[in-house]
Tab-separated table of C-alpha atoms in Angstrom:
chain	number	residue	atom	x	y	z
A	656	UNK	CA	7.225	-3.512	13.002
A	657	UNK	CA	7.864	-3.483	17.002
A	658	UNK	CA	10.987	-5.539	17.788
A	659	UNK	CA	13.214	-6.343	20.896
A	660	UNK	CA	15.284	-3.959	19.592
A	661	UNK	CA	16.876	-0.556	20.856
A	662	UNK	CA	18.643	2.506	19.093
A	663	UNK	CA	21.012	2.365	22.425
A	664	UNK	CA	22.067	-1.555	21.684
A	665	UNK	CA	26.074	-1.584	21.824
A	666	UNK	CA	25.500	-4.808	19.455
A	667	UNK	CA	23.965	-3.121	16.707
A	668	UNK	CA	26.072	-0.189	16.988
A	669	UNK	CA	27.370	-0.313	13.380
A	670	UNK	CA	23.640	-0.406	11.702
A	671	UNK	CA	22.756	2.280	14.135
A	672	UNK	CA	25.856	4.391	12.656
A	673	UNK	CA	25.104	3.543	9.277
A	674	UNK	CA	21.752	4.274	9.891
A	675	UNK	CA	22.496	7.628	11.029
A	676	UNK	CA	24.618	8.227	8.018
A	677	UNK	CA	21.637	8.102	5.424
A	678	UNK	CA	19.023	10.035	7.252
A	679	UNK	CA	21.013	12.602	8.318
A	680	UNK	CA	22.013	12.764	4.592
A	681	UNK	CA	17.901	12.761	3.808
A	682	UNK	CA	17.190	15.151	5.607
A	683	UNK	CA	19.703	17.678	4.238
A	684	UNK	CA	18.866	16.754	1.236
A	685	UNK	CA	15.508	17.446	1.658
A	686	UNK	CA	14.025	13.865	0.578
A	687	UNK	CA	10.751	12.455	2.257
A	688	UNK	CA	11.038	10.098	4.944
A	689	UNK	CA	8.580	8.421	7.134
A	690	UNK	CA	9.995	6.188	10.204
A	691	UNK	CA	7.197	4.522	12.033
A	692	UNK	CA	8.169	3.416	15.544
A	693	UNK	CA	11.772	2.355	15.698
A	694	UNK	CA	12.252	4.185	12.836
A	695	UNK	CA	11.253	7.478	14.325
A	696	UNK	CA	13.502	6.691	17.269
A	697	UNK	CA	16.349	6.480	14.386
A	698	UNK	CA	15.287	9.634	13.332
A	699	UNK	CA	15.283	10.839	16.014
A	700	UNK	CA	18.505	10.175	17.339
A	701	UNK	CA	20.415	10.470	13.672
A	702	UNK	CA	19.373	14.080	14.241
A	703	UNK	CA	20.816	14.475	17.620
A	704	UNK	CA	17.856	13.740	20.035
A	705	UNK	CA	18.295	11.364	22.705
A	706	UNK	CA	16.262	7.717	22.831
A	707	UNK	CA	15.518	6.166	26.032
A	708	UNK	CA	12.746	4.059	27.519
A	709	UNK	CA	9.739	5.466	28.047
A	710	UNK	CA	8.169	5.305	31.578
A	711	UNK	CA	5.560	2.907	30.680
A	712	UNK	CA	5.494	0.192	27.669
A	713	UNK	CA	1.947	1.030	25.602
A	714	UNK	CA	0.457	-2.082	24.105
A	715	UNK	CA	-2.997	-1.378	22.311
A	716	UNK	CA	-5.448	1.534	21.382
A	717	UNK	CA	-4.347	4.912	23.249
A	718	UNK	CA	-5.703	8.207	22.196
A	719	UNK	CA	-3.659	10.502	19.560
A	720	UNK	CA	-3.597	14.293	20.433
A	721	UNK	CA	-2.401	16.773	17.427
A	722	UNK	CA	-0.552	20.029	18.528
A	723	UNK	CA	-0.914	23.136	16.674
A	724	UNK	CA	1.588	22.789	13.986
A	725	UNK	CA	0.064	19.204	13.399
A	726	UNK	CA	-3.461	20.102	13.107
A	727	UNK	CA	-2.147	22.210	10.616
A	728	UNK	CA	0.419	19.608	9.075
A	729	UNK	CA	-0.927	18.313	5.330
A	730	UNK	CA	-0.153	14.957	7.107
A	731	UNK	CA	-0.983	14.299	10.816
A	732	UNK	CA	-4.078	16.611	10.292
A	733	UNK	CA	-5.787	13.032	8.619
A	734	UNK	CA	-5.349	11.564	12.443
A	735	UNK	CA	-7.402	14.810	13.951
A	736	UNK	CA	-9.098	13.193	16.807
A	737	UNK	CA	-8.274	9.787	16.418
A	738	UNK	CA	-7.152	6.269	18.549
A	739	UNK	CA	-3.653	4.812	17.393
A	740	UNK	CA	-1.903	1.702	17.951
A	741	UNK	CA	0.772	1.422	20.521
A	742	UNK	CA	3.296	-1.387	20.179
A	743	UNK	CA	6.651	0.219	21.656
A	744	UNK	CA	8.739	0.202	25.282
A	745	UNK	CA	11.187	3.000	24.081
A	746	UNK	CA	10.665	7.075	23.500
A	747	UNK	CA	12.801	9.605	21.493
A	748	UNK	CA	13.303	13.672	22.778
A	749	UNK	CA	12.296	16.092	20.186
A	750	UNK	CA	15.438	16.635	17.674
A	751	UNK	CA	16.896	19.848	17.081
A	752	UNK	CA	14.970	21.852	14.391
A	753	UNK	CA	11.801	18.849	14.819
A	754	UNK	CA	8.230	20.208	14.931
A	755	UNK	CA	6.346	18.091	17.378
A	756	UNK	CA	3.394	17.265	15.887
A	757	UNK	CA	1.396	14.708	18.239
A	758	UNK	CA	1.451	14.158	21.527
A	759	UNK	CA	-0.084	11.001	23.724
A	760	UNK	CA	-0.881	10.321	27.893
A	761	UNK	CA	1.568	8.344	28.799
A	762	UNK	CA	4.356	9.144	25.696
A	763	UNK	CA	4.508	12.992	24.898
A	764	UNK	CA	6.669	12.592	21.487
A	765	UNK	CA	4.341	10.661	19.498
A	766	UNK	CA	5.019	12.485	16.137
A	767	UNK	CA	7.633	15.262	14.602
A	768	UNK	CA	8.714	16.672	11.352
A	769	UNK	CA	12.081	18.205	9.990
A	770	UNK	CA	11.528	19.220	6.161
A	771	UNK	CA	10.165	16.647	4.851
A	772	UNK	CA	11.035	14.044	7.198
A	773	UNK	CA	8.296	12.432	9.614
A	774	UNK	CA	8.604	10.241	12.474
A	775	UNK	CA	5.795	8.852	14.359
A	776	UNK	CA	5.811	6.730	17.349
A	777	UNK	CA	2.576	5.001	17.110
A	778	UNK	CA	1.755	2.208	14.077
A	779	UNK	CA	-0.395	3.318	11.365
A	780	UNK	CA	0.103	0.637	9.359
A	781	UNK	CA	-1.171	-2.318	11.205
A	782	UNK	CA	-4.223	-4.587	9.982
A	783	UNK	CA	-5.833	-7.486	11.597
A	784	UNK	CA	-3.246	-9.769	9.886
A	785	UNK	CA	-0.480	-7.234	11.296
A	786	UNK	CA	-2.193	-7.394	14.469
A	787	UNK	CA	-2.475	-11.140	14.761
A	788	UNK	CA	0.805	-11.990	14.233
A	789	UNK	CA	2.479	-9.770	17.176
A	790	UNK	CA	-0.393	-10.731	19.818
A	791	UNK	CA	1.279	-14.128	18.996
A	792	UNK	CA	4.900	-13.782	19.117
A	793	UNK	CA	4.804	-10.755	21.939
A	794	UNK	CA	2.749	-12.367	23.651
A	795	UNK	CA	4.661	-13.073	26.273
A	796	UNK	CA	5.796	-9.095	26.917
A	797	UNK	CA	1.980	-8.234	27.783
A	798	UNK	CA	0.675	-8.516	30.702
A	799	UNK	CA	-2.321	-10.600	31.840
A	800	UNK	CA	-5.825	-10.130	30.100
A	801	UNK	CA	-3.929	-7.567	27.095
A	802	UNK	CA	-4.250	-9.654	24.318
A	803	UNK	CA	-8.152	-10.212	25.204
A	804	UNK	CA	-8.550	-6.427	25.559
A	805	UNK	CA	-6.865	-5.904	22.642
A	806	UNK	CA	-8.647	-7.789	20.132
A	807	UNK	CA	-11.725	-6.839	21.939
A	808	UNK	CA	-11.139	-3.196	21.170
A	809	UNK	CA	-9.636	-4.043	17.408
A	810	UNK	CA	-13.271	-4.818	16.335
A	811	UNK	CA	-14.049	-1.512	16.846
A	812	UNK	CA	-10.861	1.027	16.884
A	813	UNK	CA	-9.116	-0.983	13.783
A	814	UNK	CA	-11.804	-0.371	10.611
A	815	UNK	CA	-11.163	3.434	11.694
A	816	UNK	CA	-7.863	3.430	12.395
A	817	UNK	CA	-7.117	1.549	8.955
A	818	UNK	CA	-9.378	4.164	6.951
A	819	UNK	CA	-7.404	7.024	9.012
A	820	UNK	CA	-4.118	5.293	8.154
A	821	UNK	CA	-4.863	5.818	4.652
A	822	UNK	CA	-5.779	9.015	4.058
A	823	UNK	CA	-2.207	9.478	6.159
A	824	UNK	CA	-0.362	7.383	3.957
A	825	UNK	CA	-2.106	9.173	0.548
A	826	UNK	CA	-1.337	12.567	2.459
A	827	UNK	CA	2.476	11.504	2.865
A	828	UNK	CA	2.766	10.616	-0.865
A	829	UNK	CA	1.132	13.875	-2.196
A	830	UNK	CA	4.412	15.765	0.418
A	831	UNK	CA	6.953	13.137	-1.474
A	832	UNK	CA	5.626	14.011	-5.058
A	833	UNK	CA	4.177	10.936	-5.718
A	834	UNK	CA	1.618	10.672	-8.587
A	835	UNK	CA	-0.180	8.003	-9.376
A	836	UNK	CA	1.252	6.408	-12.945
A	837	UNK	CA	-1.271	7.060	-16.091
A	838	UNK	CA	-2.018	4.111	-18.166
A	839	UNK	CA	-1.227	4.949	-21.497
A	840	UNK	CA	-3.569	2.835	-24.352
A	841	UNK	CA	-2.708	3.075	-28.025
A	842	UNK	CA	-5.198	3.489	-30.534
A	843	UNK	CA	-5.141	0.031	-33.238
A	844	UNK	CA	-6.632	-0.243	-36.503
A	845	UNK	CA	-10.444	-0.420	-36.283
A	846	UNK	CA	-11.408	-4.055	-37.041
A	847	UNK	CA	-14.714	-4.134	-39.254
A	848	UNK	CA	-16.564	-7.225	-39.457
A	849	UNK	CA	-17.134	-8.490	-42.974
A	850	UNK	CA	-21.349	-8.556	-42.998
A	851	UNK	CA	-20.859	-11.971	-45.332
A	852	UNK	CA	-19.888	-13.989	-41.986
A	853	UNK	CA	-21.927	-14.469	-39.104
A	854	UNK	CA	-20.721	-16.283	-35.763
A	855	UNK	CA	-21.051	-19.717	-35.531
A	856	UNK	CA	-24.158	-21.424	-33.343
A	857	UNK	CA	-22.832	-22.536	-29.865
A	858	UNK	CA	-23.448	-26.344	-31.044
A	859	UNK	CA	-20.919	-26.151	-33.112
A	860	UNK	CA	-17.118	-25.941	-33.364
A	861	UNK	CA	-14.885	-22.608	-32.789
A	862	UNK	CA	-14.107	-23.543	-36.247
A	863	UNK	CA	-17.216	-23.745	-38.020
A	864	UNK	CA	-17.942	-21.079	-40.375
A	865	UNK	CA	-20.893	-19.799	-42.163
A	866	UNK	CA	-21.475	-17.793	-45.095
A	867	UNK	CA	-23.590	-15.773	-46.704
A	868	UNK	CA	-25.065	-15.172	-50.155
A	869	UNK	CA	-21.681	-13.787	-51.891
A	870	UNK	CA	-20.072	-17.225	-51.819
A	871	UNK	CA	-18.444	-18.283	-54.909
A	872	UNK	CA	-19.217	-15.170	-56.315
A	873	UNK	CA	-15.750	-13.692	-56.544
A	874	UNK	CA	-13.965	-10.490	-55.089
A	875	UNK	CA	-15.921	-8.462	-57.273
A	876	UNK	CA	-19.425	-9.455	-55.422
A	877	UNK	CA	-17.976	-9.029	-52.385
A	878	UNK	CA	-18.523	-6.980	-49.531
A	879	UNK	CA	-14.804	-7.400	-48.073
A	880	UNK	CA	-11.985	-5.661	-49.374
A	881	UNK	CA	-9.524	-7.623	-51.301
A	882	UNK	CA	-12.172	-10.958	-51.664
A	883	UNK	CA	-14.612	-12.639	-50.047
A	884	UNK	CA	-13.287	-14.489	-46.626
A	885	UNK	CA	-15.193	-17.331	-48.112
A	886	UNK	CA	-12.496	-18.561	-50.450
A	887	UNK	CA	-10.288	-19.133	-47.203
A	888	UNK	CA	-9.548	-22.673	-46.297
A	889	UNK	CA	-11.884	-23.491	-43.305
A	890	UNK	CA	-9.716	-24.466	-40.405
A	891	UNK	CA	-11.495	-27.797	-39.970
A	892	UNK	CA	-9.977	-28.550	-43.411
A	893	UNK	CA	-11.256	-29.364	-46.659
A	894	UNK	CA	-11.697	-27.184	-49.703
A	895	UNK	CA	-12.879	-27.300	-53.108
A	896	UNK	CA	-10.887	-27.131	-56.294
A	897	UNK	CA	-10.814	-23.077	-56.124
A	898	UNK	CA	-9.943	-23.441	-52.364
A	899	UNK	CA	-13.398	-22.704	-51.348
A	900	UNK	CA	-14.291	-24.493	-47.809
A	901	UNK	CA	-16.396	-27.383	-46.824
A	902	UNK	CA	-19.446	-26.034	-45.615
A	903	UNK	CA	-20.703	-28.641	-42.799
């Protein structure tokens, strides 16, 4: 999410460091990473690259434009064409070895790739909920009339952008091997209903049985395997000397 926070903060220099530790390990090891907004600036800079503010903070909607090797990326090519949201103050320079994938107006390095690993500027994931919630607590960091503009333009830009965001997010999975889990159903033993019972009308109890013409017969006139259901004790209790039910 977009915080107060910055990769160049001498306070958080041990999480920065331990940060840099485990995706510089991910990336030589090849594993998939995605690091939306400050995460790309971690990256970014666990990789080498130098994070810094950007000239101008973007708030809002701003137009996404794919480069070459991202119109051709299995990923970014689900954002051809589209409007992203902006929540960020701070910008990253392209790592050594990153791909830049997506470019904006006023922020060049908007996306990049090393191996597997993906970092994009820009928030993908946000919903209305998402967006709600940091129009409220950031509001005070916009300037006058943003938070108007920018729900204004949500009822428009943000059904798109959501539907973009997840073909992204499906396209990201399919790169880090994910498959979706198959339900596995087990095969029971096939149930056959005796044809001596017959349900119950709805006036009368879940325990109220009915039978039909083989009662007090014996197993031998019956239609069931191994006797006639009838000489159960009915549930609603009773029973005749045999243990036949009481037929209501």
């Amino acid at each position: 999410m977009p915080s107060n926070v910055a990769v160049a903060e001498a306070d958080l220099d041990r999480l920065i460091a331990a940060a840099d530790v485990l995706l510089r390990e991910a990336v030589a090891r090849n594993l998939p990473v995605l690091g939306i907004c400050l995460g790309a600036q971690l990256l970014a800079h666990a990789l080498g690259a130098h994070v810094g503010r950007n000239p101008v903070k973007e708030h809002g909607w701003h137009q996404l434009t794919l480069t070459e090797a991202g119109r051709a990326d299995p990923v970014l090519a689900a954002l051809e064409g589209q409007e992203v949201c902006q929540w960020h103050g701070d910008t990253f320079d392209l790592p050594p070895g990153g791909e830049l994938l997506a470019t904006g107006e006023t922020c060049r390095h908007q996306a990049f790739r090393v191996g597997r690993a993906y970092g994009v500027q820009f928030h993908p994931e946000v919903d209305p909920r998402i967006l709600d919630r940091w129009l409220d607590v950031y509001r005070a960091e916009l300037p006058e009339g943003a938070s108007q503009r920018i729900r204004l333009q949500a009822r428009t830009r943000l059904p798109v952008a959501m539907a973009a965001a997840e073909r992204l997010f499906s396209a990201w999975l399919g790169v880090a091997g994910w498959q979706p889990r198959r339900r596995r159903v087990r095969a029971g033993p096939i149930r056959r209903r005796s044809p001596c019972w017959r349900p119950p009308p709805a006036s009368r109890g879940a325990h109220s049985w009915k039978a039909r013409s083989c009662i007090g017969k014996g197993p031998a006139a019956c239609c069931t395997p191994g006797g006639c259901p009838a000489g159960r004790r009915s549930p609603s209790g009773g029973g005749g000397p045999e243990g036949a039910p009481r037929w209501r």
